[in-house]
Coordinates of C-alpha atoms and ligand atoms in Angstrom, one line a residue:
Chain A
M244 CA 149.3 -0.8 124.5
T245 CA 152.2 -3.0 123.7
H246 CA 154.5 -1.8 120.9
N247 CA 156.5 -4.2 118.7
F248 CA 160.2 -3.9 118.4
T249 CA 162.3 -5.9 115.9
V250 CA 165.8 -6.1 114.6
S251 CA 166.9 -6.7 111.0
P252 CA 167.7 -10.4 110.9
D253 CA 171.2 -9.9 109.6
F254 CA 172.9 -9.6 113.0
N255 CA 175.0 -12.4 114.5
P256 CA 172.7 -14.9 116.3
G257 CA 175.1 -14.6 119.2
H258 CA 173.6 -11.2 119.9
I259 CA 170.0 -12.4 120.3
S260 CA 170.2 -12.3 124.1
G261 CA 171.7 -8.8 123.9
W262 CA 168.6 -7.6 122.1
Y263 CA 166.3 -9.1 124.7
I264 CA 168.3 -7.4 127.4
F265 CA 168.2 -4.1 125.5
N266 CA 164.4 -4.5 125.1
T267 CA 163.9 -4.9 128.8
W268 CA 166.2 -1.9 129.6
L269 CA 164.4 0.3 127.1
Q270 CA 160.9 -0.6 128.3
R271 CA 161.8 0.4 131.9
T272 CA 163.6 3.5 130.8
I273 CA 160.9 5.0 128.6
N274 CA 158.1 3.4 130.6
E275 CA 156.3 1.8 127.6
E276 CA 155.6 -1.8 127.0
L277 CA 157.7 -3.2 124.2
H278 CA 157.5 -6.7 122.7
L279 CA 160.7 -7.9 120.9
E280 CA 159.8 -10.1 117.9
L281 CA 162.7 -11.4 115.9
Y282 CA 162.1 -12.7 112.4
N283 CA 164.1 -15.5 110.8
S284 CA 164.5 -13.9 107.4
A285 CA 164.3 -10.5 105.7
S286 CA 161.2 -11.5 103.8
E287 CA 159.3 -12.5 107.0
Q288 CA 160.3 -9.2 108.6
R289 CA 159.2 -7.2 105.5
K290 CA 155.8 -8.9 105.7
A291 CA 155.5 -7.7 109.3
I292 CA 156.4 -4.2 108.3
A293 CA 153.9 -4.2 105.5
D294 CA 151.2 -5.3 107.9
D295 CA 152.1 -2.5 110.3
R296 CA 153.2 -4.9 113.0
V297 CA 156.4 -3.0 113.7
D298 CA 156.7 0.2 115.8
L299 CA 160.4 0.3 116.6
I300 CA 163.1 -1.3 114.6
Y301 CA 166.9 -1.5 114.3
A302 CA 166.8 -1.6 110.5
N303 CA 169.4 -2.4 107.9
P304 CA 170.0 0.5 105.5
Y305 CA 167.9 -1.0 102.8
D306 CA 164.8 -1.5 104.9
A307 CA 165.4 1.9 106.6
T308 CA 164.9 3.5 103.1
A309 CA 161.4 2.1 102.7
L310 CA 160.5 2.7 106.4
V311 CA 161.5 6.4 106.3
R312 CA 160.2 7.2 102.8
D313 CA 157.1 5.1 102.6
K314 CA 156.0 4.3 106.1
G315 CA 156.7 7.6 107.9
F316 CA 159.3 6.2 110.4
F317 CA 161.6 8.6 112.1
P318 CA 165.4 8.1 112.5
V319 CA 166.5 8.2 116.1
A320 CA 170.1 6.8 116.5
R321 CA 172.8 4.5 115.2
A322 CA 175.6 2.6 116.9
D323 CA 178.8 4.7 117.0
N324 CA 181.8 3.5 115.0
K325 CA 179.8 0.9 113.1
T326 CA 179.2 1.1 109.4
D327 CA 177.7 -1.6 107.2
E328 CA 180.3 -3.1 105.0
A329 CA 180.3 -6.3 103.0
I330 CA 182.9 -8.9 102.2
I331 CA 183.1 -11.3 99.3
A332 CA 185.1 -14.4 100.3
V333 CA 186.3 -17.6 98.6
N334 CA 187.6 -21.0 99.8
H335 CA 191.2 -20.4 100.8
E336 CA 192.4 -22.9 98.2
S337 CA 190.5 -21.1 95.4
P338 CA 192.7 -19.8 92.5
I339 CA 190.6 -16.6 92.5
L340 CA 192.7 -13.7 93.9
N341 CA 190.5 -10.8 92.9
V342 CA 187.1 -10.0 91.6
E343 CA 188.2 -9.4 88.0
Q344 CA 189.3 -13.1 87.7
L345 CA 185.7 -14.3 88.2
T346 CA 184.0 -15.4 85.1
D347 CA 180.4 -16.0 83.7
G348 CA 178.7 -18.8 85.6
T349 CA 180.1 -17.8 89.0
R350 CA 178.2 -19.6 91.8
I351 CA 177.2 -17.3 94.7
S352 CA 176.1 -18.2 98.1
S353 CA 174.2 -15.4 99.9
T354 CA 171.6 -14.7 102.6
D355 CA 168.5 -12.7 101.6
D356 CA 169.8 -9.6 103.4
P357 CA 169.1 -7.0 100.8
D358 CA 171.9 -4.5 101.6
V359 CA 174.6 -7.1 101.7
R360 CA 173.4 -8.6 98.4
M361 CA 173.3 -5.2 96.8
M362 CA 176.8 -4.2 98.0
C363 CA 178.3 -7.5 96.9
M364 CA 176.6 -7.5 93.5
I365 CA 178.0 -4.0 92.9
M366 CA 181.5 -5.3 93.9
L367 CA 181.1 -8.0 91.2
E368 CA 180.4 -5.5 88.4
P369 CA 184.1 -4.9 87.5
A370 CA 184.1 -8.6 86.4
G371 CA 181.1 -8.0 84.2
L372 CA 179.0 -10.1 86.5
N373 CA 175.3 -9.5 87.2
K374 CA 172.2 -11.5 88.1
S375 CA 171.9 -12.9 84.6
N376 CA 175.3 -14.5 84.3
T377 CA 175.7 -15.8 87.9
S378 CA 173.7 -18.3 90.0
T379 CA 172.8 -17.8 93.6
T380 CA 172.0 -20.2 96.4
Q381 CA 170.1 -18.5 99.2
R382 CA 170.9 -19.4 102.8
D383 CA 169.3 -18.5 106.1
A384 CA 172.6 -17.9 107.9
Y385 CA 176.1 -16.7 107.3
I386 CA 177.6 -19.9 108.7
L387 CA 175.8 -21.8 105.9
I388 CA 177.5 -19.6 103.3
A389 CA 180.9 -20.5 104.9
K390 CA 179.9 -24.2 104.6
D391 CA 179.0 -23.8 100.9
L392 CA 182.5 -22.3 100.3
L393 CA 184.2 -25.1 102.3
K394 CA 182.4 -27.8 100.4
N395 CA 183.0 -26.0 97.1
D396 CA 179.3 -25.7 96.5
A397 CA 179.8 -22.1 95.8
D398 CA 182.6 -20.0 94.2
V399 CA 182.0 -16.9 96.2
G400 CA 180.1 -16.1 99.4
F401 CA 178.5 -12.7 100.4
F402 CA 179.0 -11.6 104.0
L403 CA 178.2 -8.7 106.2
E404 CA 181.7 -7.7 107.3
E405 CA 180.9 -7.8 111.0
T406 CA 179.4 -11.2 110.7
Y407 CA 182.4 -12.5 108.7
N408 CA 184.7 -11.3 111.4
E409 CA 182.7 -13.1 114.0
L410 CA 183.0 -16.5 112.3
S411 CA 185.2 -18.9 114.3
D412 CA 188.9 -18.8 113.6
M413 CA 188.7 -22.4 112.4
T414 CA 186.2 -21.4 109.7
K415 CA 188.0 -18.1 108.8
K416 CA 191.3 -20.0 108.3
Q417 CA 189.6 -22.0 105.5
L418 CA 188.3 -18.9 103.7
R419 CA 189.8 -15.8 102.1
P420 CA 188.2 -12.4 101.5
I421 CA 188.8 -11.2 97.9
V422 CA 187.2 -7.8 98.4
H423 CA 185.6 -5.8 101.1
S424 CA 183.6 -2.6 100.7
Q425 CA 184.7 0.7 102.1
I426 CA 181.6 2.8 101.9
H427 CA 181.8 4.3 105.5
V428 CA 178.5 6.2 105.3
I429 CA 175.9 3.3 105.4
H430 CA 174.6 2.3 108.8
H431 CA 171.9 0.4 110.5
L432 CA 169.4 2.9 112.0
L433 CA 167.1 2.7 115.0
L434 CA 163.8 4.0 113.7
V435 CA 160.5 4.8 115.5
G436 CA 157.2 4.2 113.7
P437 CA 154.2 6.5 113.7
K438 CA 152.4 4.7 116.6
L439 CA 155.4 5.3 118.9
A440 CA 156.4 8.7 117.6
H441 CA 155.3 10.4 120.8
K442 CA 158.2 8.6 122.5
K443 CA 160.8 9.5 119.9
D444 CA 162.6 12.2 122.0
D445 CA 162.4 10.1 125.1
I446 CA 163.9 7.1 123.3
Q447 CA 166.6 9.3 121.8
S448 CA 167.7 10.9 125.0
S449 CA 167.7 7.6 126.8
L450 CA 169.9 6.0 124.2
L451 CA 172.3 8.9 124.1
S452 CA 172.9 8.8 127.8
M453 CA 173.1 5.0 127.9
A454 CA 176.9 4.9 127.9
D455 CA 176.9 7.1 131.0
D456 CA 175.2 4.7 133.4
S457 CA 176.6 1.4 134.5
K458 CA 173.5 -0.6 133.7
G459 CA 173.4 0.9 130.2
V460 CA 177.1 0.1 129.6
G461 CA 176.4 -3.5 130.4
V462 CA 173.5 -3.6 127.9
L463 CA 175.6 -2.0 125.2
K464 CA 178.3 -4.5 125.8
N465 CA 175.9 -7.4 125.1
L466 CA 175.2 -5.8 121.7
N467 CA 178.8 -5.2 121.0
F468 CA 178.1 -1.4 120.8
E469 CA 180.3 1.3 122.2
R470 CA 177.4 3.9 122.4
W471 CA 174.5 5.3 120.4
V472 CA 174.8 8.5 118.5
A473 CA 171.8 10.6 117.4
V474 CA 170.7 10.5 113.8
E475 CA 168.8 13.5 112.5
Q476 CA 166.3 13.5 109.6
E477 CA 168.8 15.0 107.1
E478 CA 171.5 12.5 107.9
A479 CA 169.1 9.6 107.3
E480 CA 167.8 11.3 104.1
F481 CA 171.4 11.5 102.9
M482 CA 172.0 7.8 103.5
I483 CA 168.7 7.0 101.8
D484 CA 169.6 9.0 98.7
L485 CA 172.8 7.1 98.6
M486 CA 171.0 3.8 98.9
D487 CA 168.8 5.0 96.1
T488 CA 171.7 5.6 93.8
L489 CA 172.9 2.0 94.4
A490 CA 169.5 0.3 94.0
E491 CA 168.8 -1.0 90.5
Chain B
M224 CA 188.2 28.6 87.7
K225 CA 191.9 28.8 87.6
D226 CA 193.8 27.2 84.7
M227 CA 195.6 23.9 85.5
M228 CA 199.2 24.4 86.4
P229 CA 202.1 22.5 84.7
D230 CA 203.8 22.3 88.1
N231 CA 200.9 20.0 89.3
I232 CA 201.1 17.7 86.3
S233 CA 202.9 14.4 86.3
G234 CA 204.0 13.1 82.9
E235 CA 203.7 14.4 79.4
Y236 CA 200.6 16.5 78.8
Q237 CA 198.3 18.0 76.2
E238 CA 196.3 21.2 76.5
H239 CA 192.6 21.8 76.1
L240 CA 190.6 25.0 76.5
F241 CA 187.2 24.4 78.1
S242 CA 184.3 26.7 77.7
Y243 CA 181.8 25.7 80.4
H244 CA 178.0 26.1 80.5
D245 CA 178.3 29.2 82.8
G246 CA 180.4 31.1 80.2
T247 CA 183.7 30.7 82.0
Q248 CA 186.8 29.2 80.4
R249 CA 189.7 27.1 81.8
K250 CA 192.9 25.7 80.3
A251 CA 193.0 22.0 81.2
L252 CA 196.2 19.9 81.0
F253 CA 195.8 16.2 80.6
T254 CA 198.0 13.1 80.3
N255 CA 197.2 9.5 79.4
I256 CA 198.0 8.1 82.8
E257 CA 195.1 6.1 84.3
T258 CA 194.4 5.6 88.0
Q259 CA 192.1 2.7 88.9
L260 CA 189.5 3.0 91.6
P261 CA 190.3 0.2 94.1
E262 CA 187.7 -2.5 94.3
G263 CA 185.0 -2.0 96.9
R264 CA 185.3 1.7 97.2
L265 CA 182.6 4.2 96.4
I266 CA 183.2 7.9 95.4
V267 CA 180.4 10.2 96.8
S268 CA 179.7 13.8 96.3
R269 CA 176.8 16.2 96.8
T270 CA 176.1 19.4 95.0
N271 CA 173.7 22.3 95.4
T272 CA 171.0 22.8 92.7
D273 CA 173.6 24.7 90.6
G274 CA 176.1 21.8 90.5
I275 CA 178.5 23.4 93.1
I276 CA 180.2 20.8 95.2
I277 CA 179.1 21.0 98.9
D278 CA 180.5 17.7 100.2
V279 CA 182.8 14.9 99.1
N280 CA 184.1 11.7 100.8
Q281 CA 187.6 10.5 101.3
P282 CA 187.7 8.3 98.1
F283 CA 186.6 11.3 96.1
I284 CA 189.6 13.3 97.5
E285 CA 192.0 10.5 96.8
M286 CA 190.9 9.8 93.3
S287 CA 190.7 13.4 92.2
A288 CA 194.1 14.3 93.8
Y289 CA 192.7 17.6 95.0
H290 CA 192.5 18.7 98.6
K291 CA 189.1 18.9 100.2
D292 CA 189.2 22.7 100.4
E293 CA 190.1 22.9 96.7
L294 CA 186.8 21.0 95.9
I295 CA 184.2 22.4 98.2
G296 CA 182.5 25.4 96.7
Q297 CA 183.8 24.6 93.1
P298 CA 181.5 23.6 90.2
H299 CA 181.6 19.9 89.6
Y300 CA 183.1 20.5 86.1
I301 CA 186.4 20.8 87.9
L302 CA 186.7 17.1 87.0
R303 CA 185.5 17.4 83.4
H304 CA 187.8 15.5 81.0
P305 CA 188.2 16.7 77.4
D306 CA 187.3 13.2 76.2
M307 CA 183.8 13.5 77.7
P308 CA 181.1 14.6 75.3
A309 CA 178.9 17.5 76.3
A310 CA 175.9 15.4 75.3
A311 CA 176.5 13.0 78.3
F312 CA 176.2 15.9 80.8
S313 CA 173.3 17.6 79.1
D314 CA 171.5 14.2 79.4
L315 CA 172.5 14.0 83.1
W316 CA 171.1 17.5 83.9
K317 CA 167.9 16.8 82.0
M318 CA 167.3 13.5 83.8
V319 CA 168.0 14.7 87.3
Q320 CA 166.0 17.9 87.0
Q321 CA 163.1 15.7 86.0
R322 CA 163.8 13.7 89.2
N323 CA 165.0 10.7 87.4
K324 CA 168.1 8.7 88.2
W325 CA 170.9 9.1 85.7
H326 CA 173.6 6.4 85.1
G327 CA 176.6 6.6 82.9
Y328 CA 180.3 5.9 82.4
V329 CA 182.4 8.9 83.1
K330 CA 186.0 9.7 82.5
N331 CA 187.2 12.2 85.0
L332 CA 190.3 14.5 85.1
R333 CA 192.6 14.5 88.1
K334 CA 194.5 17.5 89.4
D335 CA 197.7 15.8 88.2
G336 CA 196.4 15.6 84.6
G337 CA 195.7 11.8 84.9
F338 CA 192.3 10.3 84.5
Y339 CA 190.0 7.6 86.0
W340 CA 186.9 5.9 84.8
V341 CA 183.8 5.3 86.9
Y342 CA 180.3 4.1 86.6
A343 CA 178.3 7.0 88.0
T344 CA 174.8 7.5 89.3
V345 CA 173.3 10.9 90.0
I346 CA 169.9 11.6 91.8
A347 CA 168.1 14.6 93.0
N348 CA 167.8 15.2 96.7
I349 CA 164.1 15.7 97.3
R350 CA 163.0 17.2 100.6
K351 CA 159.4 18.1 101.3
G352 CA 158.7 18.0 97.6
D353 CA 161.5 20.3 96.4
I354 CA 164.9 19.5 94.8
T355 CA 167.5 20.8 97.3
G356 CA 170.6 19.4 95.6
F357 CA 172.1 16.3 93.9
T358 CA 174.0 13.3 95.1
S359 CA 176.4 11.3 93.0
V360 CA 177.9 7.9 93.8
R361 CA 180.6 6.3 91.5
R362 CA 181.9 2.8 91.5
R363 CA 184.5 0.8 89.6
A364 CA 183.4 -0.1 86.1
S365 CA 184.2 -3.2 84.1
R366 CA 186.9 -2.8 81.5
A367 CA 184.5 -4.1 78.8
K368 CA 182.0 -1.3 79.6
I369 CA 184.7 1.3 79.6
N370 CA 185.9 0.2 76.2
E371 CA 182.4 0.5 74.8
A372 CA 181.9 3.9 76.4
E373 CA 185.2 5.1 74.9
I374 CA 184.1 4.2 71.4
L375 CA 180.7 5.6 71.8
Y376 CA 181.9 9.0 73.2
Q377 CA 184.2 9.5 70.2
T378 CA 181.2 9.5 68.0
L379 CA 179.2 12.0 70.1
Ligands
FMN183 C1 175.9 15.4 91.6 C2 176.6 15.7 90.3 C3 177.8 15.1 90.1 C4 178.6 15.3 88.9 N1 179.8 14.7 88.8 C5 180.5 15.0 87.7 C6 181.8 14.4 87.5 O1 182.2 13.5 88.3 N2 182.5 14.7 86.4 C7 182.1 15.6 85.5 O2 182.8 15.9 84.6 N3 180.9 16.2 85.6 C8 180.1 15.9 86.7 N4 178.9 16.5 86.8 C9 178.4 17.4 85.7 C10 178.9 18.8 85.8 O3 178.1 19.5 86.7 C11 179.0 19.5 84.5 O4 177.7 19.5 83.9 C12 179.9 18.8 83.5 O5 181.2 18.7 84.1 C13 180.1 19.5 82.2 O6 180.4 20.8 82.4 P1 179.6 22.0 81.6 O7 178.2 21.6 81.7 O8 179.9 23.2 82.3 O9 180.1 22.0 80.2 C14 178.1 16.3 88.0 C15 176.9 16.9 88.2 C16 176.1 16.6 89.4 C17 174.8 17.3 89.6

């Protein structure tokens, strides 16, 4: 039986081929057929999860919460030295220097990635801003958020820090971060669903030894990962509790 | 808990004698020097079911001005500020013991006698159906909300 693997759609599109390579490597290593299905938006992916069409997922922290608590997924691993942080940026010519200078009516450009949206809305709170006194344009890709800022179609843009850093130098030169989160304890997690649970230990040990073999190192490189580290149930539960405190 | 020591205090201070819920007392020293939580940072701690601190993150350590080993194993009231009404905390404990999320604006006392305001959330850690402890996450609050809380807390 083929199992479905997916990746939260908030990663840099430049890493798509890296995930296909990873999928091929993992199939061979654990001797199980895996089909990689990438969704264009968080909502499409959430629909697939709701329909039980996902067995293995590299999930953003927000989706990981629902998957572990409601869908019985098991945490397996996370990328070492990578935490999920968010950046709020403005056009480099904007007079806004910090969050507290923002006022009612601020125009936001954002993707529908729930964890980035949540972290950034929290970072707007010190200015007294919330859903009701801001307006949001939703975009499918971070590059479109940069465009909104460059054209002054938005006052602030919400970015996943990693994705912001991977924008071209040309683009970054025309933008300016006004705040970045320093949360440190929120990560994407690789999770195994109930239908693939029998392979959980296999998958985990394969991932943990990936950095030790030359093929594995190449695969990691394509994902821009140093190595995988194990995530036990309690570590995931701790992160989920933390996400819960942040959710509205 | 040991009384706060004048040697650790920066600036002019006042004294307050706390009587905590567990029957112990502590002399607290406090100044009116405020420290702002930098934008984008979250303060995280976990306690056991009795409110004893079992883990804190780096921003917690920096904002409280204590060393990590002065915090772990201590009751969370180590941060209690004299301006915080008891009613806020009895509401907190009631809510989280019923497994509800508690939110509120909290003024905390630093080791150096200064204070910082946060918007705090506390939830129960539920494992296999039981409460095993509590997690709190605090973030920077808007000045307008802090002003409202200050006025409200004087009346409680
Ligand atoms: C997870 C958690 C975090 C807490 N954080 C604080 C805090 O930051 N500051 C504080 O004064 N009390 C905090 N409390 C409440 C204290 O446990 C305590 O109730 C409060 O300081 C009042 O002290 P008292 O109940 O002994 O009078 C926290 C409680 C829990 C469960």
